Coordinates of C-alpha atoms and ligand atoms in Angstrom, one line a residue:
M22 CA 0.0 0.0 0.0
V23 CA 1.2 3.5 -0.8
T24 CA 1.9 5.9 2.1
V25 CA -0.3 8.7 3.0
D26 CA 2.2 11.3 1.7
E27 CA 2.5 9.4 -1.6
M28 CA -1.3 9.4 -1.9
A29 CA -1.4 13.1 -1.3
A30 CA 1.2 13.7 -4.0
F31 CA -0.6 11.4 -6.4
C32 CA -3.9 13.3 -5.8
K33 CA -2.2 16.6 -6.4
R34 CA -0.4 15.4 -9.6
K35 CA -3.6 14.0 -11.1
G36 CA -6.0 16.8 -10.1
F37 CA -8.0 15.0 -7.4
V38 CA -7.1 17.2 -4.4
F39 CA -4.9 20.2 -3.8
P40 CA -3.7 21.7 -0.5
S41 CA -6.0 24.8 0.0
A42 CA -4.8 28.3 -1.0
E43 CA -1.3 26.9 -1.4
I44 CA 0.0 29.9 -3.4
H45 CA -0.5 32.0 -0.3
E46 CA 0.0 29.8 2.8
N47 CA -1.1 26.3 3.4
L48 CA -3.2 26.0 6.5
A49 CA -3.1 22.5 7.8
G50 CA -6.3 20.6 7.6
F51 CA -7.8 22.4 4.6
Y52 CA -8.0 21.0 1.1
D53 CA -9.6 21.9 -2.3
Y54 CA -11.0 19.3 -4.7
G55 CA -9.8 19.5 -8.3
P56 CA -11.6 18.5 -11.5
L57 CA -11.3 14.7 -10.9
G58 CA -11.9 14.9 -7.1
I59 CA -15.1 16.8 -7.4
E60 CA -16.6 14.2 -9.8
M61 CA -15.6 11.3 -7.6
K62 CA -16.8 13.1 -4.4
R63 CA -20.2 13.8 -6.1
N64 CA -20.5 10.2 -7.0
I65 CA -19.9 9.1 -3.4
K66 CA -22.6 11.6 -2.2
N67 CA -25.1 10.6 -4.8
L68 CA -24.7 6.9 -4.1
W69 CA -25.1 7.5 -0.3
W70 CA -28.2 9.7 -0.9
R71 CA -29.7 7.0 -3.2
S72 CA -29.1 4.2 -0.7
V73 CA -30.1 6.1 2.5
V74 CA -32.8 8.5 1.3
Q75 CA -34.2 7.8 -2.2
N76 CA -34.3 4.0 -1.8
K77 CA -36.2 4.2 1.5
E78 CA -39.9 5.1 1.8
N79 CA -39.4 6.5 5.3
V80 CA -36.4 8.7 5.0
V81 CA -36.4 12.4 4.0
G82 CA -33.6 14.9 3.6
I83 CA -32.7 18.4 4.7
D84 CA -29.9 20.9 4.0
G85 CA -29.3 23.0 7.2
A86 CA -27.3 26.2 7.9
I87 CA -23.7 25.9 8.8
I88 CA -23.7 28.6 11.4
S89 CA -26.1 28.5 14.4
P90 CA -26.6 30.3 17.7
E91 CA -24.8 29.3 20.8
S92 CA -27.9 27.9 22.4
V93 CA -28.1 25.1 19.8
W94 CA -24.6 24.0 20.9
K95 CA -25.4 24.4 24.6
A96 CA -28.5 22.2 24.1
S97 CA -26.5 19.6 22.2
G98 CA -23.9 19.4 24.9
H99 CA -21.1 20.5 22.5
V100 CA -20.2 23.7 24.4
E101 CA -19.6 21.7 27.6
S102 CA -18.8 18.2 26.6
F103 CA -17.3 18.2 23.1
V104 CA -13.7 18.3 24.2
D105 CA -10.5 16.8 22.9
I106 CA -7.6 15.8 25.1
V107 CA -4.3 17.4 24.0
G108 CA -1.4 15.0 24.1
Y109 CA 2.0 16.6 24.1
C110 CA 5.4 15.1 23.3
K111 CA 8.1 16.8 25.5
K112 CA 10.8 15.9 23.1
C113 CA 9.6 16.8 19.6
K114 CA 7.1 19.4 21.0
K115 CA 4.2 18.0 18.8
K116 CA 0.6 18.0 20.0
I117 CA -1.9 15.4 19.1
K118 CA -5.6 14.6 19.9
L119 CA -5.7 11.7 22.4
D120 CA -8.7 9.5 22.8
K121 CA -9.7 8.9 26.4
H122 CA -8.5 5.3 26.3
E123 CA -5.1 6.4 25.0
I124 CA -4.3 8.6 28.0
G125 CA -1.2 7.2 29.8
I126 CA -0.5 4.6 27.2
A127 CA -0.1 6.5 23.9
K128 CA 3.5 7.1 22.8
C129 CA 4.9 9.6 20.3
P130 CA 5.8 7.4 17.2
N131 CA 8.9 9.6 16.5
C132 CA 10.4 9.8 20.0
G133 CA 8.9 6.7 21.7
I134 CA 8.1 8.6 24.9
L135 CA 4.7 8.8 26.5
Y136 CA 2.5 11.8 25.6
E137 CA 1.8 14.1 28.4
N138 CA -1.9 15.0 29.1
N139 CA -2.0 18.7 28.3
G140 CA -5.6 19.3 29.2
E141 CA -8.8 19.7 27.3
F142 CA -9.7 21.7 24.2
N143 CA -13.0 22.4 22.6
P144 CA -12.5 22.1 18.8
M145 CA -15.6 24.2 17.8
F146 CA -14.8 27.3 15.6
E147 CA -16.6 30.3 17.0
T148 CA -17.3 33.6 15.4
T149 CA -19.9 36.5 15.7
V150 CA -22.9 37.5 13.7
G151 CA -24.0 41.2 13.3
A152 CA -22.3 44.4 12.2
V153 CA -22.5 46.4 15.4
K154 CA -20.1 45.1 18.1
E155 CA -22.5 45.6 21.0
E156 CA -25.3 43.8 19.2
S157 CA -23.3 41.0 17.7
K158 CA -24.0 37.4 18.8
K159 CA -21.6 34.6 19.5
V160 CA -22.2 31.7 17.1
Y161 CA -20.5 28.5 16.1
L162 CA -19.7 26.8 12.9
R163 CA -21.3 23.4 13.2
P164 CA -18.9 20.6 14.3
E165 CA -21.5 18.0 13.0
T166 CA -24.5 18.2 10.7
A167 CA -26.8 16.3 13.1
Q168 CA -28.0 19.2 15.2
M169 CA -29.7 20.8 12.2
I170 CA -31.8 17.7 11.9
F171 CA -33.0 17.9 15.5
V172 CA -33.8 21.6 15.4
N173 CA -35.9 20.9 12.3
F174 CA -37.6 17.9 13.8
K175 CA -41.0 19.8 14.3
N176 CA -40.8 21.3 10.8
I177 CA -40.4 17.9 9.2
L178 CA -43.3 16.5 11.3
D179 CA -45.5 19.3 10.3
T180 CA -44.7 19.3 6.6
S181 CA -43.7 15.8 5.3
R182 CA -46.3 13.3 6.6
V183 CA -43.6 11.1 8.1
K184 CA -44.7 8.5 10.6
L185 CA -42.5 6.6 13.1
P186 CA -40.2 4.9 12.3
F187 CA -38.6 7.4 10.0
G188 CA -35.3 9.0 9.2
I189 CA -33.9 12.5 8.4
A190 CA -30.7 12.7 6.4
Q191 CA -28.3 15.4 5.5
I192 CA -25.0 16.0 3.7
G193 CA -23.0 19.0 4.4
K194 CA -19.9 20.7 5.7
A195 CA -18.7 20.4 9.3
F196 CA -15.8 22.2 11.0
R197 CA -13.5 21.2 13.8
N198 CA -10.4 23.0 14.9
E199 CA -8.5 19.7 15.2
I200 CA -5.4 19.8 17.4
S201 CA -3.3 18.1 14.8
P202 CA -4.9 17.7 11.4
R203 CA -3.0 15.0 9.6
N204 CA -3.1 12.0 7.4
F205 CA -4.3 14.1 4.5
L206 CA -8.1 13.8 4.1
F207 CA -8.4 11.6 7.2
R208 CA -8.4 14.4 9.8
M209 CA -9.3 17.8 8.4
R210 CA -10.5 21.1 9.9
E211 CA -13.2 21.6 7.3
F212 CA -14.8 18.4 6.0
E213 CA -18.1 17.1 4.8
Q214 CA -20.4 14.7 6.6
M215 CA -23.2 12.5 5.6
E216 CA -25.5 11.8 8.6
L217 CA -28.8 10.1 9.2
E218 CA -30.9 10.3 12.3
F219 CA -33.3 7.4 12.5
F220 CA -36.3 8.0 14.9
V221 CA -38.1 5.1 16.4
H222 CA -40.9 4.7 19.0
P223 CA -39.1 4.1 22.3
Q224 CA -41.1 1.0 22.9
K225 CA -40.5 -0.4 19.4
L226 CA -36.8 -0.4 19.1
N227 CA -36.9 -4.0 17.9
D228 CA -39.8 -3.8 15.5
C229 CA -37.7 -3.8 12.4
P230 CA -39.6 -5.3 9.4
N231 CA -36.7 -4.6 7.1
F232 CA -34.2 -6.8 9.1
D233 CA -34.2 -9.6 6.5
E234 CA -32.5 -7.3 4.0
V235 CA -29.3 -7.4 6.1
K236 CA -29.4 -10.4 8.4
N237 CA -26.9 -12.4 6.5
V238 CA -24.4 -9.6 5.9
K239 CA -21.0 -11.0 7.2
I240 CA -19.0 -8.7 9.4
N241 CA -15.5 -8.9 11.1
V242 CA -16.4 -7.9 14.7
L243 CA -14.3 -6.6 17.6
T244 CA -16.5 -6.2 20.8
A245 CA -15.9 -3.9 23.8
D246 CA -15.4 -6.9 26.0
Q247 CA -12.7 -8.2 23.8
Q248 CA -10.9 -4.9 23.9
E249 CA -11.1 -4.7 27.7
N250 CA -9.4 -8.1 27.7
N251 CA -6.7 -7.0 25.3
D252 CA -8.0 -9.3 22.6
Q253 CA -7.7 -7.7 19.1
E254 CA -8.7 -10.7 17.1
T255 CA -11.9 -10.1 15.1
T256 CA -14.5 -12.8 14.7
Q257 CA -16.7 -13.1 11.6
M258 CA -20.4 -12.9 12.4
T259 CA -23.6 -12.1 10.6
I260 CA -25.8 -9.2 11.6
N261 CA -28.3 -11.8 12.8
D262 CA -25.6 -13.3 15.1
L263 CA -24.8 -9.9 16.4
F264 CA -28.4 -9.1 17.4
S265 CA -29.4 -12.6 18.6
N266 CA -26.3 -12.8 20.8
K267 CA -27.3 -9.4 22.2
L268 CA -24.0 -7.8 21.2
I269 CA -25.9 -5.1 19.4
R270 CA -28.7 -4.4 21.8
T271 CA -31.5 -3.2 19.5
K272 CA -32.7 -4.6 16.1
W273 CA -33.0 -1.2 14.3
H274 CA -29.5 -0.4 15.3
A275 CA -28.3 -3.7 14.0
Y276 CA -30.2 -3.1 10.8
W277 CA -28.5 0.2 10.1
I278 CA -25.1 -1.2 10.9
G279 CA -25.7 -4.0 8.5
L280 CA -26.9 -1.7 5.8
R281 CA -24.0 0.7 6.1
Y282 CA -21.4 -2.1 6.2
K283 CA -23.0 -3.7 3.1
W284 CA -22.9 -0.3 1.3
F285 CA -19.1 -0.2 1.7
L286 CA -18.9 -3.8 0.2
D287 CA -21.2 -2.7 -2.6
I288 CA -19.0 0.2 -3.6
G289 CA -16.1 -2.2 -3.9
I290 CA -14.1 -2.0 -0.6
N291 CA -12.1 -5.0 0.2
P292 CA -13.9 -6.9 3.0
D293 CA -10.6 -8.0 4.7
K294 CA -9.8 -4.4 5.3
L295 CA -13.1 -3.6 7.1
R296 CA -14.1 -4.4 10.7
L297 CA -16.8 -3.4 13.1
R298 CA -15.5 -2.2 16.5
E299 CA -17.7 -1.5 19.5
H300 CA -16.8 1.6 21.6
T301 CA -15.6 0.8 25.0
K302 CA -17.6 2.4 27.9
D303 CA -15.0 5.2 28.5
E304 CA -14.9 6.0 24.8
L305 CA -18.6 6.7 24.3
S306 CA -19.6 10.3 23.3
H307 CA -21.6 12.3 25.8
Y308 CA -24.8 11.6 23.8
S309 CA -24.4 7.9 23.1
M310 CA -25.6 4.8 24.8
E311 CA -24.0 2.4 22.4
T312 CA -21.7 3.1 19.4
W313 CA -20.1 0.8 16.8
D314 CA -17.5 2.1 14.3
I315 CA -16.9 0.7 10.9
E316 CA -13.1 0.8 10.7
Y317 CA -10.7 0.5 7.8
N318 CA -7.1 -0.7 7.9
Y319 CA -5.2 2.4 6.6
P320 CA -1.4 2.5 6.1
F321 CA -1.5 4.3 9.5
G322 CA -3.5 1.5 11.2
W323 CA -7.1 0.6 11.9
K324 CA -9.2 3.8 12.2
E325 CA -12.8 4.9 12.2
L326 CA -14.4 5.3 8.8
E327 CA -18.0 5.6 10.0
G328 CA -19.6 5.7 13.5
I329 CA -23.1 4.4 14.1
A330 CA -24.4 5.6 17.5
N331 CA -27.6 5.0 19.5
R332 CA -28.3 8.6 20.6
T333 CA -31.5 7.7 22.5
D334 CA -33.8 10.7 23.1
F335 CA -30.9 12.8 24.4
D336 CA -30.9 15.4 21.7
L337 CA -34.7 16.0 21.3
K338 CA -35.0 16.3 25.1
Q339 CA -32.1 18.8 25.3
H340 CA -33.6 20.9 22.6
I341 CA -37.0 20.9 24.3
K342 CA -35.3 22.0 27.5
Y343 CA -33.3 24.8 26.0
S344 CA -35.7 26.1 23.3
K345 CA -38.8 25.5 25.4
K346 CA -40.6 24.4 22.3
D347 CA -42.8 21.4 21.8
L348 CA -40.8 18.7 19.9
Y349 CA -43.1 15.8 20.8
Y350 CA -44.4 13.3 18.4
F351 CA -48.1 12.5 18.6
D352 CA -48.7 8.7 18.4
T353 CA -52.2 8.3 16.8
E354 CA -52.4 4.6 17.9
T355 CA -52.1 5.3 21.6
N356 CA -53.1 9.0 21.6
E357 CA -49.9 9.8 23.5
K358 CA -47.2 12.5 23.1
I359 CA -43.8 10.8 23.0
I360 CA -40.2 11.6 22.4
P361 CA -38.8 9.3 19.8
Y362 CA -35.5 7.5 20.1
V363 CA -32.6 8.0 17.6
V364 CA -31.8 4.3 17.7
A365 CA -29.2 4.7 15.0
E366 CA -27.2 7.6 13.7
P367 CA -24.9 6.5 10.9
S368 CA -22.4 9.3 10.6
V369 CA -19.6 9.3 8.0
G370 CA -17.1 11.8 6.4
V371 CA -17.3 12.1 2.6
D372 CA -13.6 12.9 2.5
R373 CA -12.8 9.9 4.6
I374 CA -14.6 7.6 2.3
F375 CA -12.9 9.3 -0.6
L376 CA -9.5 8.6 0.9
T377 CA -10.4 5.1 1.8
L378 CA -11.5 4.3 -1.7
L379 CA -8.2 5.7 -3.1
F380 CA -6.1 3.5 -0.8
D381 CA -8.3 0.5 -1.4
S382 CA -8.2 0.8 -5.2
Y383 CA -4.6 2.1 -5.8
T384 CA -2.6 -0.6 -7.6
E385 CA 0.8 -0.7 -9.2
E386 CA 1.5 -3.4 -11.8
E387 CA 4.1 -4.3 -14.3
V388 CA 3.0 -4.5 -18.0
N389 CA 5.5 -5.3 -20.7
G390 CA 8.4 -4.3 -18.4
E391 CA 6.8 -0.9 -17.5
K392 CA 5.1 0.2 -14.4
R393 CA 1.4 0.9 -14.6
I394 CA -0.7 2.6 -11.9
V395 CA -4.4 1.6 -11.9
L396 CA -7.1 2.9 -9.7
K397 CA -9.4 -0.2 -9.5
L398 CA -12.4 1.9 -8.5
H399 CA -15.9 0.7 -8.7
P400 CA -17.1 2.1 -12.1
L401 CA -19.9 4.1 -10.4
I402 CA -17.3 5.8 -8.1
A403 CA -14.7 6.7 -10.8
P404 CA -14.7 10.3 -12.0
Y405 CA -15.3 9.3 -15.6
K406 CA -17.3 6.3 -16.8
V407 CA -16.0 6.2 -20.4
A408 CA -13.1 7.7 -22.3
V409 CA -13.3 8.3 -26.1
F410 CA -10.2 8.4 -28.2
P411 CA -9.5 8.6 -31.9
L412 CA -6.6 6.2 -32.6
V413 CA -4.8 9.1 -34.4
K414 CA -5.8 12.7 -34.8
K415 CA -6.1 12.6 -38.6
D416 CA -7.9 11.0 -41.6
G417 CA -11.3 11.9 -40.1
L418 CA -10.9 9.6 -37.1
D419 CA -11.0 12.7 -34.8
K420 CA -14.2 13.9 -36.4
K421 CA -15.8 10.5 -36.0
A422 CA -14.6 10.2 -32.4
K423 CA -16.2 13.5 -31.5
E424 CA -19.5 12.2 -33.0
V425 CA -19.2 9.1 -30.7
F426 CA -18.4 11.3 -27.8
D427 CA -21.5 13.4 -28.4
I428 CA -23.6 10.2 -28.4
L429 CA -22.1 8.8 -25.2
K430 CA -21.8 12.0 -23.1
K431 CA -25.6 12.2 -23.0
E432 CA -25.6 8.9 -21.1
F433 CA -22.3 8.8 -19.2
N434 CA -19.7 11.2 -17.8
C435 CA -17.2 10.9 -20.6
F436 CA -13.6 12.1 -21.2
Y437 CA -12.3 13.0 -24.6
D438 CA -8.7 13.0 -25.6
E439 CA -7.1 13.0 -29.0
S440 CA -3.4 13.9 -28.6
G441 CA -0.4 11.8 -27.7
S442 CA 0.2 8.1 -28.2
I443 CA -2.8 5.8 -27.7
G444 CA -0.8 3.7 -25.1
R445 CA -0.1 6.8 -23.0
R446 CA -3.7 7.8 -23.2
Y447 CA -4.8 4.4 -21.9
R448 CA -2.3 4.6 -19.0
R449 CA -3.7 8.0 -18.1
M450 CA -7.2 6.6 -17.9
D451 CA -6.0 3.6 -15.8
E452 CA -4.5 6.0 -13.3
I453 CA -7.7 7.8 -12.7
G454 CA -9.9 4.7 -12.7
T455 CA -11.8 5.0 -16.0
K456 CA -13.2 1.5 -16.4
S457 CA -14.0 1.7 -20.2
T458 CA -12.3 3.3 -23.1
V459 CA -13.8 3.5 -26.6
T460 CA -11.3 3.9 -29.5
I461 CA -12.2 5.0 -33.0
D462 CA -9.8 3.4 -35.6
Y463 CA -9.6 2.9 -39.4
Q464 CA -12.1 0.0 -39.3
T465 CA -14.6 2.4 -37.7
L466 CA -14.7 4.4 -41.0
E467 CA -15.5 1.1 -42.9
D468 CA -18.1 -0.6 -40.6
D469 CA -19.2 1.8 -37.8
S470 CA -17.7 -0.4 -35.1
V471 CA -15.3 0.7 -32.3
T472 CA -13.1 -1.0 -29.8
L473 CA -14.1 -1.1 -26.1
R474 CA -11.2 -1.6 -23.6
D475 CA -11.4 -2.8 -20.0
R476 CA -9.2 -0.9 -17.6
D477 CA -8.4 -4.0 -15.4
S478 CA -7.8 -6.8 -17.9
M479 CA -6.6 -4.4 -20.7
K480 CA -8.6 -6.7 -23.1
Q481 CA -10.6 -5.2 -26.0
I482 CA -13.7 -6.2 -27.9
R483 CA -15.3 -4.7 -31.0
V484 CA -18.8 -3.2 -30.7
D485 CA -21.1 -1.6 -33.3
I486 CA -21.7 2.1 -32.5
K487 CA -25.4 1.5 -32.5
D488 CA -25.0 -1.1 -29.6
L489 CA -22.4 1.0 -27.7
I490 CA -24.6 2.6 -25.0
I491 CA -26.3 -0.7 -24.0
T492 CA -23.0 -2.6 -24.0
I493 CA -21.2 -0.1 -21.9
R494 CA -24.1 0.0 -19.5
K495 CA -23.9 -3.7 -19.0
F496 CA -20.1 -3.6 -18.7
L497 CA -20.3 -0.9 -16.0
N498 CA -22.9 -2.9 -14.2
G499 CA -20.5 -5.7 -13.8
K500 CA -20.7 -7.9 -16.9
K501 CA -17.4 -9.3 -18.1
L502 CA -16.0 -8.0 -21.3
E503 CA -15.7 -11.5 -22.8
N504 CA -19.4 -12.0 -22.2
L505 CA -20.2 -8.9 -24.3
G506 CA -18.1 -9.7 -27.4
K507 CA -15.1 -11.6 -28.8
I508 CA -11.8 -10.5 -27.3
I509 CA -9.7 -9.1 -30.1
K510 CA -6.7 -7.7 -28.3
K511 CA -4.8 -7.5 -25.0
E512 CA -2.0 -5.1 -24.3
Ligands
LIG609 P1 -12.2 10.6 15.2 O1 -12.2 9.7 16.4 O2 -11.6 10.0 14.0 O3 -11.8 12.0 15.5 P2 -14.9 11.2 15.8 O4 -15.3 10.0 16.6 O5 -14.6 12.5 16.4 O6 -13.7 10.7 14.8 P3 -17.5 11.6 14.8 O7 -17.8 12.7 15.6 O8 -18.1 10.2 15.1 O9 -15.9 11.4 14.6 O10 -17.8 12.0 13.3 C1 -18.4 11.2 12.4 C2 -17.6 10.9 11.1 O11 -17.2 12.2 10.5 C3 -16.3 10.1 11.3 O12 -16.6 8.8 11.3 C4 -15.5 10.6 10.1 O13 -15.8 9.8 9.0 C5 -15.9 12.0 9.9 N1 -15.0 12.9 10.6 C6 -14.9 13.3 11.9 N2 -13.9 14.2 12.1 C7 -13.3 14.3 10.9 C8 -12.2 15.1 10.5 N3 -11.6 15.9 11.3 N4 -11.8 15.1 9.1 C9 -12.5 14.3 8.3 N5 -13.6 13.5 8.6 C10 -14.0 13.6 9.9

């Protein structure tokens, strides 16, 4: 696996991600996405939205404001309890964020000495709103998107006809003044989150009619008990095992963990690099009763990719208390006012998924004595779905290639390139993960057929232009090239 610095250099070289405002001064923890990065990031967000919102009859979305008044963050507990512990290395003078369970055991990787506990730090960015100093108000940039969901709970109840159980989802920026932003996109100060709050009747935490969808999903599991006994060996279990053995306490929570784990498998992440780790008691956030993290084995170790917490009725109760507004749900079956439970809050960083997918797909191979870099990304994640090339930029091949590009671009996000050797152009597509390349050659002018090349096997078939869209669609959906035509060539 490449190192994190090599990955950052690769991303800059290819136009995925750049350090932000680099021509002035690079502030650690801020990045800008380039032309390829923005396409890939958008694909990740669209796939998440489709899976969590549009494919569900009982989940709706919102897009809340980034800045909100202090009382929101007092109610949520962030002003008081959202604190990071500052670890300090006396020798190299570096500061890092320590997790509670790392106090007194974490060592500086450079100097090998124990980090000192340098106190607590609240990573929320604060600013003021209002032009006149005396009238200006203290506000915070949100450190998580979730609170905008809770403050809009009543608006959603009043306008969208949702009935328990239901979810509210959101994608948007979050900000944390991290003590030591590092590992490229892994720990940033400005990042994007995708969060869902799933509300359930407090007496129906196990009434989950959808459970069969996920019950057989296989997961590598590390429980809190194991960690307390210094056992780091994961055991493979199904979601059904996890719930029946009471490791995950509620069925709806188990359902969402299964669904989210499966989503990572569906977008092509290597199952051997994923595990589900339960938070130990002293690690739980102030709002959580039970949390499970989906972790990935990065070059810098196993780390959280997504957290799925049971937030109970903590947040709604707190907002009722601080805003003095009625945020109850009226249960028409029992004619009772209740406060629903957020039995599952899947919360994940878009940038973290982006980085994970790059590490997971980055491959170096040798072809005919030369090194080739391939991003073996799932076709739906890759920035471009199809590349269109004329074999050479003359004899009318370029004109014909543009015609084919015009047909395909209506259907897929396509890339067109006509200059340089064809071999180099293929390599460039391999490096950015484009699964299929269409080449217009001299035979195209005779019989209106083109070649279709597979990024991974480097094999090619011939396809009639009239069948091209349907063939590419099948190919991108997982059909093998050899099942779509006769192999004519391999590099
Ligand atoms: P960590 O322990 O890594 O700091 P956390 O437990 O503080 O994470 P949560 O509050 O659970 O993180 O945030 C939910 C998700 O948001 C994380 O799983 C991660 O994917 C993403 N995330 C959190 N902090 C950052 C950050 N600084 N940069 C990028 N993504 C982040």
